[in-house]
Structure formats: structure tokens, C-alpha cells
Short mmCIF file of C-alpha atoms in Angstrom, two decimals:
data_model
loop_
_atom_site.label_atom_id
_atom_site.label_comp_id
_atom_site.label_asym_id
_atom_site.label_seq_id
_atom_site.Cartn_x
_atom_site.Cartn_y
_atom_site.Cartn_z
CA UNK G 1309 153.66 79.80 7.17
CA UNK G 1310 150.48 79.12 9.00
CA UNK G 1311 150.50 80.06 12.74
CA UNK G 1312 147.52 78.08 13.89
CA UNK G 1313 146.59 75.73 12.03
CA UNK G 1314 143.60 73.17 12.26
CA UNK G 1315 142.29 70.04 10.93
CA UNK G 1316 140.23 68.64 9.34
CA UNK G 1317 138.70 72.19 7.97
CA UNK G 1318 134.97 70.22 7.33
CA UNK G 1319 133.59 67.08 9.70
CA UNK G 1320 130.63 65.38 8.69
CA UNK G 1321 129.88 62.78 10.78
CA UNK G 1322 127.05 60.63 11.84
CA UNK G 1323 125.56 61.19 15.35
CA UNK G 1324 126.99 58.73 18.42
CA UNK G 1325 130.57 58.38 16.56
CA UNK G 1326 133.51 59.93 18.12
CA UNK G 1327 135.32 62.22 16.23
CA UNK G 1328 138.62 64.69 17.09
CA UNK G 1329 139.85 67.75 15.81
CA UNK G 1330 143.93 68.18 15.90
CA UNK G 1331 145.36 71.87 16.51
CA UNK G 1332 148.60 73.49 15.97
CA UNK G 1333 150.70 76.79 16.51
CA UNK G 1334 154.23 77.54 15.08
CA UNK G 1335 154.28 80.89 17.59
CA UNK G 1336 155.93 79.70 20.29
CA UNK G 1337 152.67 80.76 22.40
CA UNK G 1338 152.30 79.11 25.60
CA UNK G 1339 148.50 79.36 25.85
CA UNK G 1340 146.14 77.35 23.41
CA UNK G 1341 142.21 77.61 23.57
CA UNK G 1342 139.10 75.92 21.89
CA UNK G 1343 135.83 78.02 21.42
CA UNK G 1344 132.70 76.67 19.95
CA UNK G 1345 131.05 79.14 17.43
CA UNK G 1346 127.00 78.31 16.77
CA UNK G 1347 124.64 79.07 14.06
CA UNK G 1348 123.85 82.65 15.53
CA UNK G 1349 127.81 82.98 15.60
CA UNK G 1350 128.03 83.24 19.14
CA UNK G 1351 131.78 82.03 20.91
CA UNK G 1352 131.75 80.37 23.76
CA UNK G 1353 135.02 79.81 25.13
CA UNK G 1354 135.10 75.84 26.42
CA UNK G 1355 138.80 75.34 27.07
CA UNK G 1356 142.14 76.40 27.76
CA UNK G 1357 145.35 74.95 28.51
CA UNK G 1358 148.91 76.99 29.74
CA UNK G 1359 151.90 75.09 28.79
CA UNK G 1360 150.17 71.45 29.12
CA UNK G 1361 148.01 72.34 31.59
CA UNK G 1362 144.50 72.83 31.92
CA UNK G 1363 143.33 76.46 32.96
CA UNK G 1364 139.91 77.04 31.76
CA UNK G 1365 136.90 74.31 31.52
CA UNK G 1366 133.98 76.01 31.18
CA UNK G 1367 130.57 74.21 31.76
CA UNK G 1368 131.04 71.91 28.72
CA UNK G 1369 129.71 68.31 28.58
CA UNK G 1370 132.33 65.49 29.53
CA UNK G 1371 131.98 64.28 25.96
CA UNK G 1372 134.45 66.94 24.93
CA UNK G 1373 137.98 66.22 26.38
CA UNK G 1374 140.85 68.44 25.29
CA UNK G 1375 144.20 66.74 25.31
CA UNK G 1376 147.60 68.53 24.79
CA UNK G 1377 150.47 66.53 24.15
CA UNK G 1378 152.94 69.37 24.35
CA UNK G 1379 152.40 73.05 24.20
CA UNK G 1380 152.42 73.46 20.23
CA UNK G 1381 149.29 71.22 20.04
CA UNK G 1382 145.88 71.07 21.77
CA UNK G 1383 143.34 68.75 20.44
CA UNK G 1384 139.70 68.31 20.92
CA UNK G 1385 138.17 64.81 21.58
CA UNK G 1386 134.11 64.70 21.32
CA UNK G 1387 132.50 61.13 22.12
CA UNK G 1388 128.90 60.06 21.25
CA UNK G 1389 128.18 63.19 18.96
CA UNK G 1390 125.09 64.93 19.05
CA UNK G 1391 122.99 67.10 16.97
CA UNK G 1392 123.49 69.82 19.31
CA UNK G 1393 127.50 69.62 18.96
CA UNK G 1394 127.15 71.03 15.25
CA UNK G 1395 128.89 74.28 15.06
CA UNK G 1396 132.35 75.50 14.08
CA UNK G 1397 135.24 75.00 16.49
CA UNK G 1398 138.12 77.59 16.81
CA UNK G 1399 141.45 76.68 18.23
CA UNK G 1400 143.32 79.81 18.80
CA UNK G 1401 146.46 80.77 20.68
CA UNK G 1402 148.31 83.59 22.58
CA UNK G 1403 151.78 84.09 24.16
CA UNK G 1404 151.05 83.69 28.06
CA UNK G 1405 148.27 83.92 31.03
CA UNK G 1406 147.51 86.94 33.11
CA UNK G 1407 148.78 89.43 30.48
CA UNK G 1408 145.84 91.86 29.56
CA UNK G 1409 147.60 92.84 26.43
CA UNK G 1410 148.31 89.22 25.35
CA UNK G 1411 146.46 89.06 21.79
CA UNK G 1412 144.81 85.61 20.75
CA UNK G 1413 145.43 84.26 17.46
CA UNK G 1414 143.02 81.94 15.75
CA UNK G 1415 143.25 79.11 13.65
CA UNK G 1416 140.87 78.80 10.09
CA UNK G 1417 137.96 76.77 12.24
CA UNK G 1418 136.58 73.33 12.07
CA UNK G 1419 132.62 72.84 10.80
CA UNK G 1420 131.51 69.93 12.38
CA UNK G 1421 128.13 68.74 11.17
CA UNK G 1422 126.02 66.06 13.08
CA UNK G 1423 123.52 64.23 10.70
CA UNK S 1391 126.88 88.91 33.43
CA UNK S 1392 127.75 90.18 30.02
CA UNK S 1393 130.57 91.61 29.92
CA UNK S 1394 131.37 92.79 26.40
CA UNK S 1395 128.12 94.66 24.85
CA UNK S 1396 127.71 95.29 21.19
CA UNK S 1397 124.43 96.59 20.57
CA UNK S 1398 124.30 97.10 16.62
CA UNK S 1399 123.35 93.78 15.15
CA UNK S 1400 123.71 95.03 11.84
CA UNK S 1401 125.28 97.55 10.21
CA UNK S 1402 125.06 99.45 6.55
CA UNK S 1403 128.08 101.66 5.20
CA UNK S 1404 128.39 103.63 1.82
CA UNK S 1405 131.79 102.76 -0.04
CA UNK S 1406 134.61 105.13 0.75
CA UNK S 1407 132.76 106.44 4.12
CA UNK S 1408 133.62 105.64 7.48
CA UNK S 1409 131.49 104.18 9.80
CA UNK S 1410 131.65 103.45 13.50
CA UNK S 1411 131.02 99.98 15.20
CA UNK S 1412 129.87 100.17 18.99
CA UNK S 1413 131.06 98.00 21.83
CA UNK S 1414 131.00 99.02 25.54
CA UNK S 1415 132.18 96.67 28.23
CA UNK S 1416 131.99 96.17 31.91
CA UNK S 1417 134.72 95.63 34.42
CA UNK S 1418 136.14 97.09 37.77
CA UNK S 1419 139.45 95.54 37.11
CA UNK S 1420 142.05 98.02 36.40
CA UNK S 1421 143.86 96.34 33.95
CA UNK S 1422 142.39 94.81 30.68
CA UNK S 1423 142.98 94.68 26.84
CA UNK S 1424 140.38 95.46 24.16
CA UNK S 1425 140.50 93.79 21.18
CA UNK S 1426 138.15 93.62 17.54
CA UNK S 1427 138.19 90.71 15.51
CA UNK S 1428 137.11 90.59 12.02
CA UNK S 1429 135.18 87.46 10.54
CA UNK S 1430 134.66 87.54 6.91
CA UNK S 1431 131.64 84.97 5.31
CA UNK S 1432 134.99 82.44 4.82
CA UNK S 1433 134.60 81.91 8.44
CA UNK S 1434 138.50 83.20 9.55
CA UNK S 1435 139.10 85.13 12.83
CA UNK S 1436 141.10 87.97 11.91
CA UNK S 1437 142.49 90.26 14.68
CA UNK S 1438 142.72 93.83 13.61
CA UNK S 1439 143.06 96.33 16.53
CA UNK S 1440 144.01 95.96 20.38
CA UNK S 1441 143.96 98.84 23.13
CA UNK S 1442 145.23 98.49 26.65
CA UNK S 1443 143.42 100.17 29.50
CA UNK S 1444 146.43 102.16 30.50
CA UNK S 1445 147.01 103.29 26.97
CA UNK S 1446 146.94 107.21 26.87
CA UNK S 1447 146.34 107.16 23.01
CA UNK S 1448 143.59 105.70 21.21
CA UNK S 1449 145.11 102.37 19.01
CA UNK S 1450 145.45 102.63 15.08
CA UNK S 1451 146.07 100.32 12.55
CA UNK S 1452 145.55 101.44 8.93
CA UNK S 1453 142.38 102.13 8.25
CA UNK S 1454 141.06 100.99 11.82
CA UNK S 1455 141.45 103.28 15.13
CA UNK S 1456 139.51 102.57 18.22
CA UNK S 1457 137.86 104.97 19.51
CA UNK S 1458 138.57 104.17 23.56
CA UNK S 1459 136.51 106.25 26.19
CA UNK S 1460 137.80 105.13 29.43
CA UNK S 1461 135.28 106.59 31.61
CA UNK S 1462 132.45 105.56 29.52
CA UNK S 1463 133.71 102.24 29.15
CA UNK S 1464 133.49 102.38 25.61
CA UNK S 1465 135.71 100.66 23.31
CA UNK S 1466 133.97 101.74 19.66
CA UNK S 1467 135.52 100.76 16.17
CA UNK S 1468 136.09 103.01 13.47
CA UNK S 1469 136.88 101.96 9.81
CA UNK S 1470 137.61 104.89 7.88
CA UNK S 1471 137.02 104.86 3.74
CA UNK S 1472 134.98 101.34 3.92
CA UNK S 1473 136.05 98.82 1.06
CA UNK S 1474 133.75 96.17 -0.37
CA UNK S 1475 136.00 93.80 1.17
CA UNK S 1476 134.87 95.08 4.77
CA UNK S 1477 132.03 93.45 4.34
CA UNK S 1478 132.05 90.73 7.88
CA UNK S 1479 131.16 90.16 11.30
CA UNK S 1480 133.15 92.13 13.66
CA UNK S 1481 133.69 91.04 17.48
CA UNK S 1482 134.77 93.31 20.43
CA UNK S 1483 136.73 91.21 22.98
CA UNK S 1484 138.20 91.79 26.47
CA UNK S 1485 140.86 90.30 28.60
CA UNK S 1486 141.36 90.81 32.21
CA UNK S 1487 144.13 90.39 34.12
CA UNK S 1488 142.47 88.78 37.19
CA UNK S 1489 140.90 85.67 34.98
CA UNK S 1490 144.31 85.28 33.17
CA UNK S 1491 143.44 83.41 30.15
CA UNK S 1492 139.68 84.43 29.86
CA UNK S 1493 138.67 86.67 26.53
CA UNK S 1494 135.18 87.92 26.76
CA UNK S 1495 133.40 88.22 23.14
CA UNK S 1496 130.57 90.35 22.14
CA UNK S 1497 127.63 88.94 20.04
CA UNK S 1498 128.86 90.80 17.24
CA UNK S 1499 128.23 93.40 14.35
CA UNK S 1500 127.27 92.55 10.86
CA UNK S 1501 128.76 94.87 8.48
CA UNK S 1502 127.54 95.84 4.93
CA UNK S 1503 129.32 97.69 2.30
CA UNK S 1504 127.31 98.96 -0.09
CA UNK S 1505 129.23 100.05 -3.44
#
């Protein structure tokens, strides 16, 4: 069974389009995250949700909007896609907030290419 | 300010030899967790090993061990008996209790195992 899953795995789209990436975790974790990994492999946190509540919202263009319908799902919607949005987007989850010992588990990633 | 520093962008190791990947961190929090992740060319992020700031002993997981030197604020990953499948990017990460869910990642080290 896949612990953290993302769909789609690959996404190729034109500039200006709107797209969504879905994430689901079956680990029973309370906290979920979105990361962006650029072409230099640098991982940047974008958002974090705990029990459907937004708790981390880094400096990200407001074209990016996360939505958490329940604690097992965290979707990422991107409006008006730009060339610079091309990257790999990772979803991750962890057990609970405030615990330094808490391990984060990643989904397989979604490679977004904006043409 | 950079909280996690990985100074080795690329490393090479002969198959069956041991290799150490460096990681230093910066925090004044007494409670934190240190993690290593592996990212092979297929792209997924794989959790390898964890060390808590209060742990007295260095963490070990199979061929992976974490050389934790608290006073020097270093958390180096040691891979023993390198295998070709160990060729990947390796990321060091830290989680602080005070920032709750925030994980800080280093820039990664690309390891190549030579047959």
C-alpha cells in the first residue's frame, strides 16, 4: 500500500493554464506539506496543514492555493501557470506538529512542466 | 539564515568502501530532530535515518549511521560498504520544536558509487 500518493506523476501544460495536483496519505498523520524542488534540487517548503488548518504559508505567489478537504488529503491548485513554476512538487506528511522527533514521509513527486 | 549546511555538492566512493556525507546545523533550540533522506535518480524522497537532540547514542539503520556531534553541531551520515544502488542525492534535514512543523533541508550531496 502506498503511504503518500500524488496524482498526476507528470503534468505538462501551457502557460496561463490552471492545474491541480492531488495528494493523499493513508498513514493516519495529522500534518501534510507541499514542497517545491527546483532544477538545482533545492527543496522549498510551500505550505503545511495540520488537521485541515493552514499552519505554514511561506512566501509563495497567491496563484498557488492549497486545499485540505480532510486530514488525509491536501491538494494544490495553481492558477495562471508561469514558466518558472516548472519543478517537481512533493507532498509529504508527518504524525503531529510540535514534535521534533516526528519523521516526514514523502510522496513520489509530480513533475510539472510549463511550456 | 541557513539552518542546514551541506558543503559537499558531489562525492565519489569506491564500491564496498565507507563514505561520510557532511551536515552541519544551526539552532539554539534544545530540542530538535535531524534526518537524512535519499533521492535516487527516479526522484522519490526516501527517509533513511533520524537522530533526536537528546539521544545519547548515535542512530544506526543497517548500513547507515549518523555521527552526531552535538557540540560541533554536526550530523554526518556514514554509509558503510557502499553499493552501486547508493548512488543518489542525499539531503540532511532538521526539525525544530519551536517552529512546529517546519523542516529545514540542506542543499544536498550527490553521491556516486564507482564500481
